[in-house]
Short mmCIF file of C-alpha atoms in Angstrom, two decimals:
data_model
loop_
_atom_site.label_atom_id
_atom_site.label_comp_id
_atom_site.label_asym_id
_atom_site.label_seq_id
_atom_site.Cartn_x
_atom_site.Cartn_y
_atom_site.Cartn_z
CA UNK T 1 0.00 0.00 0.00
CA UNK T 2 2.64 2.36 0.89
CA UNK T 3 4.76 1.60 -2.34
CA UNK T 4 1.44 2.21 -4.12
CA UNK T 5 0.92 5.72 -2.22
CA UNK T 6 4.62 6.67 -2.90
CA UNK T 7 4.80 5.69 -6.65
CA UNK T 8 1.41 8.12 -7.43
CA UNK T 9 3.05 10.83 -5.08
CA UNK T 10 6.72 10.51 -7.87
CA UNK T 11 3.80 10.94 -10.79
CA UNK T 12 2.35 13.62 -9.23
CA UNK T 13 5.35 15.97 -8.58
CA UNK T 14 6.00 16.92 -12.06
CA UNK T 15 2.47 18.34 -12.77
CA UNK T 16 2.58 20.01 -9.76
CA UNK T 17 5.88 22.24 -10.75
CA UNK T 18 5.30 22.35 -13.94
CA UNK T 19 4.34 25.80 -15.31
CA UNK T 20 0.81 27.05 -16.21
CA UNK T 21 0.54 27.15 -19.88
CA UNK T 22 -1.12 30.79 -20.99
CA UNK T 23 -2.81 31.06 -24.46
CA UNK T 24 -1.91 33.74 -26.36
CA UNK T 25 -3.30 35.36 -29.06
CA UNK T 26 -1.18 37.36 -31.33
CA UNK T 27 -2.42 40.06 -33.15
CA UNK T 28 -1.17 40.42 -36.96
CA UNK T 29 -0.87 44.38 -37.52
CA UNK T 30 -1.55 44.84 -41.56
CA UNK T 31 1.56 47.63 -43.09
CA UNK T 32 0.27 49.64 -46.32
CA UNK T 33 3.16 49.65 -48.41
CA UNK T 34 2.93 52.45 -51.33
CA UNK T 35 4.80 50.89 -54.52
CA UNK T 36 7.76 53.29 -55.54
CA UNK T 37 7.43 55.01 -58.78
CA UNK T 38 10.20 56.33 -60.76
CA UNK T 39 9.78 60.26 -61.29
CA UNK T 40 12.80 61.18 -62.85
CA UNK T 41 11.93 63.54 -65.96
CA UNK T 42 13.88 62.40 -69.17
CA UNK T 43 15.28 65.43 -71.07
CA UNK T 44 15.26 64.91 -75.01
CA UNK T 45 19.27 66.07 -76.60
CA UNK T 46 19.37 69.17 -77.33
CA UNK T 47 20.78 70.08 -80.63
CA UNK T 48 23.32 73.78 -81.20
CA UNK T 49 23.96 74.99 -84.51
CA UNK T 50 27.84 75.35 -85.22
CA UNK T 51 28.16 78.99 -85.09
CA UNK T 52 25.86 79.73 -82.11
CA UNK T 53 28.55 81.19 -80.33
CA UNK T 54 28.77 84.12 -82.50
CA UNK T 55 25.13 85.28 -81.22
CA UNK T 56 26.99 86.00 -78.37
CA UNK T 57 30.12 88.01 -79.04
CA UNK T 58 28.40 91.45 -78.87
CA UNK T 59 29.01 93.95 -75.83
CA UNK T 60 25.65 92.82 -74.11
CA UNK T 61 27.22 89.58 -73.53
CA UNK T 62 30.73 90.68 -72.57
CA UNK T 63 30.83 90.74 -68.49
CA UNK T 64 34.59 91.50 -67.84
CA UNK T 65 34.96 95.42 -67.30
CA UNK T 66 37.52 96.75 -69.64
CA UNK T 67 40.18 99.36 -67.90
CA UNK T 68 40.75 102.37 -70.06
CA UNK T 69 44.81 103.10 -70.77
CA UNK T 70 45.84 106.23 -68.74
CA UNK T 71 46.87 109.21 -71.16
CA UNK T 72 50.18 110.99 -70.26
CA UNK T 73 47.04 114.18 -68.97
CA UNK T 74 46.38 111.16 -66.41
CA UNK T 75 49.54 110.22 -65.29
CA UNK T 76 50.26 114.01 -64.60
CA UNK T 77 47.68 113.81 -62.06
CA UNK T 78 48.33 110.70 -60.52
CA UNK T 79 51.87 111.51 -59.82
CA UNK T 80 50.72 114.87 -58.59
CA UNK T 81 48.11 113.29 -55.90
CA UNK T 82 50.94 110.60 -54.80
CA UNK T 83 53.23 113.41 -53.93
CA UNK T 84 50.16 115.29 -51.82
CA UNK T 85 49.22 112.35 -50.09
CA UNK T 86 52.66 111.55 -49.24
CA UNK T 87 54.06 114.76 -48.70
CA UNK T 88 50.90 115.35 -45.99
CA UNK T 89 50.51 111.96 -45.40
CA UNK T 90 46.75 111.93 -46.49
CA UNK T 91 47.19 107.50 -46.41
CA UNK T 92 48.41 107.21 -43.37
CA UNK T 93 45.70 105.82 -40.89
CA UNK T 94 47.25 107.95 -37.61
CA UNK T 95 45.43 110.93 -35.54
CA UNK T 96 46.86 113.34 -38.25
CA UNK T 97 45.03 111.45 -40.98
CA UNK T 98 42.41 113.84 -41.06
CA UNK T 99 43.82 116.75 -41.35
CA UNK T 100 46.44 115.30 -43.85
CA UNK T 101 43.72 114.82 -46.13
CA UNK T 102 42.36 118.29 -45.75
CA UNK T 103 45.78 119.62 -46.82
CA UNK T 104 45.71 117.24 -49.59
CA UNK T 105 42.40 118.41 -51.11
CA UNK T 106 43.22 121.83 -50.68
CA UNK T 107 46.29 121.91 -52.07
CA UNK T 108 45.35 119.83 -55.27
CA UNK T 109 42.65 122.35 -55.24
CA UNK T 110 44.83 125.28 -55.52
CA UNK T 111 47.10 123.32 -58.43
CA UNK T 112 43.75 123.00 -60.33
CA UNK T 113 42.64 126.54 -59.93
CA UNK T 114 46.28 127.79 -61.04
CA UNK T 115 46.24 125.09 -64.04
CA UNK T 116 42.79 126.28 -65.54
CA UNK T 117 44.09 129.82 -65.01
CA UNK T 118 47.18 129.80 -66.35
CA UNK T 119 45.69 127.44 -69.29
CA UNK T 120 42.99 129.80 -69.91
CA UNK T 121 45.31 133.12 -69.29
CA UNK T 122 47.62 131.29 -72.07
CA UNK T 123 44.43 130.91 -74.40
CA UNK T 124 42.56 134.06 -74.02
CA UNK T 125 46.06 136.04 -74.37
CA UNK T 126 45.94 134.72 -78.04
CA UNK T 127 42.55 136.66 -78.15
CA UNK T 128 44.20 139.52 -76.62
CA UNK T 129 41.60 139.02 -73.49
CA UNK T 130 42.47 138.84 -70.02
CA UNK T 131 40.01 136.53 -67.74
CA UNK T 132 40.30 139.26 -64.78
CA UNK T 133 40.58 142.55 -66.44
CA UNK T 134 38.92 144.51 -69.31
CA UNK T 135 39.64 143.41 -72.84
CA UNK T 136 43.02 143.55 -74.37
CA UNK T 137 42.76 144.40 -77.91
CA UNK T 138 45.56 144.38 -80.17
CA UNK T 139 48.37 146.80 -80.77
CA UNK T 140 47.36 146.91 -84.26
CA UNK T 141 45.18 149.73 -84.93
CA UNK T 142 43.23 150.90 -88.09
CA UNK T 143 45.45 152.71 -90.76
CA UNK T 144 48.57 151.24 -89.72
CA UNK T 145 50.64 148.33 -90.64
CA UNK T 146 54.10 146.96 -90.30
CA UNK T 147 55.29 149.88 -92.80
CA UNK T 148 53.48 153.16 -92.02
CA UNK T 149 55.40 152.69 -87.92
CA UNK T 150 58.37 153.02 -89.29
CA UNK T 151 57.72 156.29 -91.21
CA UNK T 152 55.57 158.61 -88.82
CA UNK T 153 57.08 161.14 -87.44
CA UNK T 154 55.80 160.66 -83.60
CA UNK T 155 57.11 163.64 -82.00
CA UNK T 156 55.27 165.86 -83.78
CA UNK T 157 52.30 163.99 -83.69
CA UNK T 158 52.62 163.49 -80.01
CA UNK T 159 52.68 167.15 -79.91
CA UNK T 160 50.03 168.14 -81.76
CA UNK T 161 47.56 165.69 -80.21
CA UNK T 162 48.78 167.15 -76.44
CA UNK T 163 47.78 170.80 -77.88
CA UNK T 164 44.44 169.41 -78.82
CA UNK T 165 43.83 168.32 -75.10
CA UNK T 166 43.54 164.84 -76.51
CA UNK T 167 45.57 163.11 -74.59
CA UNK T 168 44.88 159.32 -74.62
CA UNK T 169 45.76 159.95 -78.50
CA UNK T 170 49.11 161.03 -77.41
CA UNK T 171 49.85 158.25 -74.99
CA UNK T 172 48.75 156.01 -78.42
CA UNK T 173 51.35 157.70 -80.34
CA UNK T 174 53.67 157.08 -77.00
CA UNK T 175 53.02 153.55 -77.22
CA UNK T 176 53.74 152.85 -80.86
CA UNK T 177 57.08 155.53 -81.17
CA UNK T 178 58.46 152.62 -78.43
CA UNK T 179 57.28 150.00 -80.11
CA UNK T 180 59.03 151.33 -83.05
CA UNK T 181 62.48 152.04 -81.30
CA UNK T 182 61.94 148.75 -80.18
CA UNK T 183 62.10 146.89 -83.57
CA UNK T 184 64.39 149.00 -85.23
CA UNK T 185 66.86 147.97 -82.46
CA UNK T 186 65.83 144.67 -82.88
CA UNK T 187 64.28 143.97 -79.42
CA UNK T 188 61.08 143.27 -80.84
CA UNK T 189 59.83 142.02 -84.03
CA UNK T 190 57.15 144.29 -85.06
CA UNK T 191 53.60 142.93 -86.57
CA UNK T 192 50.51 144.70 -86.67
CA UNK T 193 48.78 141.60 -85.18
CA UNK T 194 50.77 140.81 -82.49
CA UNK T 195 49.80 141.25 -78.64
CA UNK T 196 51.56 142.97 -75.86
CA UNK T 197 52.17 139.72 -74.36
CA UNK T 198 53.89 138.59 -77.54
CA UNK T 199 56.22 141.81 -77.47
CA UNK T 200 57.08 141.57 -73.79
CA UNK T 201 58.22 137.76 -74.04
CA UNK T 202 60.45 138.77 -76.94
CA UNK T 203 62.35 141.54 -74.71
CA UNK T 204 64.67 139.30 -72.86
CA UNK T 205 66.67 141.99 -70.37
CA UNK T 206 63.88 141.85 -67.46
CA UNK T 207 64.55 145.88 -66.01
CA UNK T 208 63.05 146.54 -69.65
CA UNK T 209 60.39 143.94 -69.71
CA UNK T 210 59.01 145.42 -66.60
CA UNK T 211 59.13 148.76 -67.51
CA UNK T 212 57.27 147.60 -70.90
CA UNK T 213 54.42 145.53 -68.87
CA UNK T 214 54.42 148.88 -67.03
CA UNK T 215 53.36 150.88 -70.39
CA UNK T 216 51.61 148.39 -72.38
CA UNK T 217 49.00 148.39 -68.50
CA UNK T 218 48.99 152.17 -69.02
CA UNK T 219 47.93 152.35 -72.75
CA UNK T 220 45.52 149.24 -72.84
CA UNK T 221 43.52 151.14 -69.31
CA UNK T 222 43.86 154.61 -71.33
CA UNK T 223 43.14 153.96 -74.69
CA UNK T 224 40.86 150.66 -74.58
CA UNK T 225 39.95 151.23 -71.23
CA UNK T 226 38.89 154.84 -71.94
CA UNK T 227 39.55 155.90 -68.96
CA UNK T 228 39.53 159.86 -68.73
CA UNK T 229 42.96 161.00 -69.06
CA UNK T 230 43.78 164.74 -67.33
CA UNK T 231 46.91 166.68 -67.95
CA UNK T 232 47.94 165.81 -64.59
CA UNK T 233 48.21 162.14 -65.47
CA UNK T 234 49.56 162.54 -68.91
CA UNK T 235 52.76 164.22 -67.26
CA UNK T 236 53.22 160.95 -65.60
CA UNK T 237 52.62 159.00 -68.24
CA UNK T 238 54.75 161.31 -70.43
CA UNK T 239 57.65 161.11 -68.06
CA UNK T 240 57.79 156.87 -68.09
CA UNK T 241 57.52 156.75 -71.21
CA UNK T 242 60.36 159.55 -71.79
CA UNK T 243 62.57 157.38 -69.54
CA UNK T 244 62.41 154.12 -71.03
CA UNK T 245 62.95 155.73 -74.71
CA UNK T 246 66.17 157.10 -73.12
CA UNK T 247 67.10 153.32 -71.96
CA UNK T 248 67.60 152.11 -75.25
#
């Protein structure tokens, strides 16, 4: 009996640890799959005709900014702004920077304003004009030419105009009789269509070439000018022009 108890107690044990079976039920979760389609647009060859590249040689089609040569007009002013900025030091980036490049400006200012003048003074002198004083007409006056100077008799002339109180004729006649000694002692080479300007660069001793200026500022004011002329201010005139006849 006992061998009977024990033997169903050994086939009992292993149901008794054995573990509890558990049904599960597993879901199946259903993945939409989108089928891949191939998007990529096909270009047909494009064809060029061989001289296609000639459509674009013109200046609409040329990008690369063409640098105009420097004429020598150029180059004159380049140097001349190199030697302001280095002579006031207009590049330097210091505390005096500022006030270098005020000097600079100023300065190349002035060498412009003296350029134009003495380019214009140069032009206008051709014209017998000065740009800041009244017009400066030429020697060369009606009824006489490179011959009649040579034969009038000025001192009498002078002398006749100075009794007939007209005295701006007489400082005329003053101004040609020097002109005259002038040429005849080869100072000057006379032409009726030359300018006082012209005259006074041909005299080279400069005591006479002032004096000369002097005269040819006293006839141009007193003849073109026309300018009153007293007898007071004729005897000036008179005596100058006496004194630099003497000279030669």
């Amino acid at each position: 009996m006992n061998k009977i108890a024990i033997y169903l107690l050994l086939l009992a044990t292993p149901i008794l640890y054995a573990n509890p079976v558990v049904q599960t039920t597993v879901g199946t979760e259903v993945i939409a799959v989108t089928p891949v389609t191939d998007t990529t647009f096909v270009y047909a060859q494009r064809e060029f005709k061989e001289n296609f590249r000639d459509n674009y040689t013109d200046d609409d089609f040329q990008y690369e900014t063409k640098t105009q040569a420097k004429n020598a007009w150029d180059r004159f002013w380049e140097a001349v702004w190199n030697f302001l900025r280095d002579l006031f030091g207009g590049g330097n980036k210091s505390e005096g920077s500022g006030i270098g490049s005020f000097l600079t400006y100023l300065v190349a200012g002035a060498v412009v304003i003296f350029a134009v003048y003495m380019i214009v003074r140069a032009i206008l002198d051709k014209e017998s004009v000065w740009i800041f004083g009244k017009s400066r007409k030429k020697i060369a006056i009606q009824d006489i030419d490179g011959e009649d100077i040579h034969q009038m008799d000025f001192p009498i002339l002078i002398e006749e105009t100075v009794q007939q109180g007209n005295y701006r004729l007489a400082i005329r006649y003053y101004y040609l009789w020097l002109l005259k000694e002038l040429s005849e002692r080869e100072i000057i080479q006379w032409h009726y269509d030359k300018t006082n300007s012209d005259y006074a660069y041909e005299i080279k001793k400069e005591s006479l070439k002032k004096q000369f200026e002097y005269l040819s500022y006293v006839y141009d004011y007193s003849w073109y000018g026309e300018f009153p002329i007293n007898e007071s201010a004729f005897t000036k005139v008179r005596m100058a022009f006496r004194e630099t006849l003497n000279t030669l």
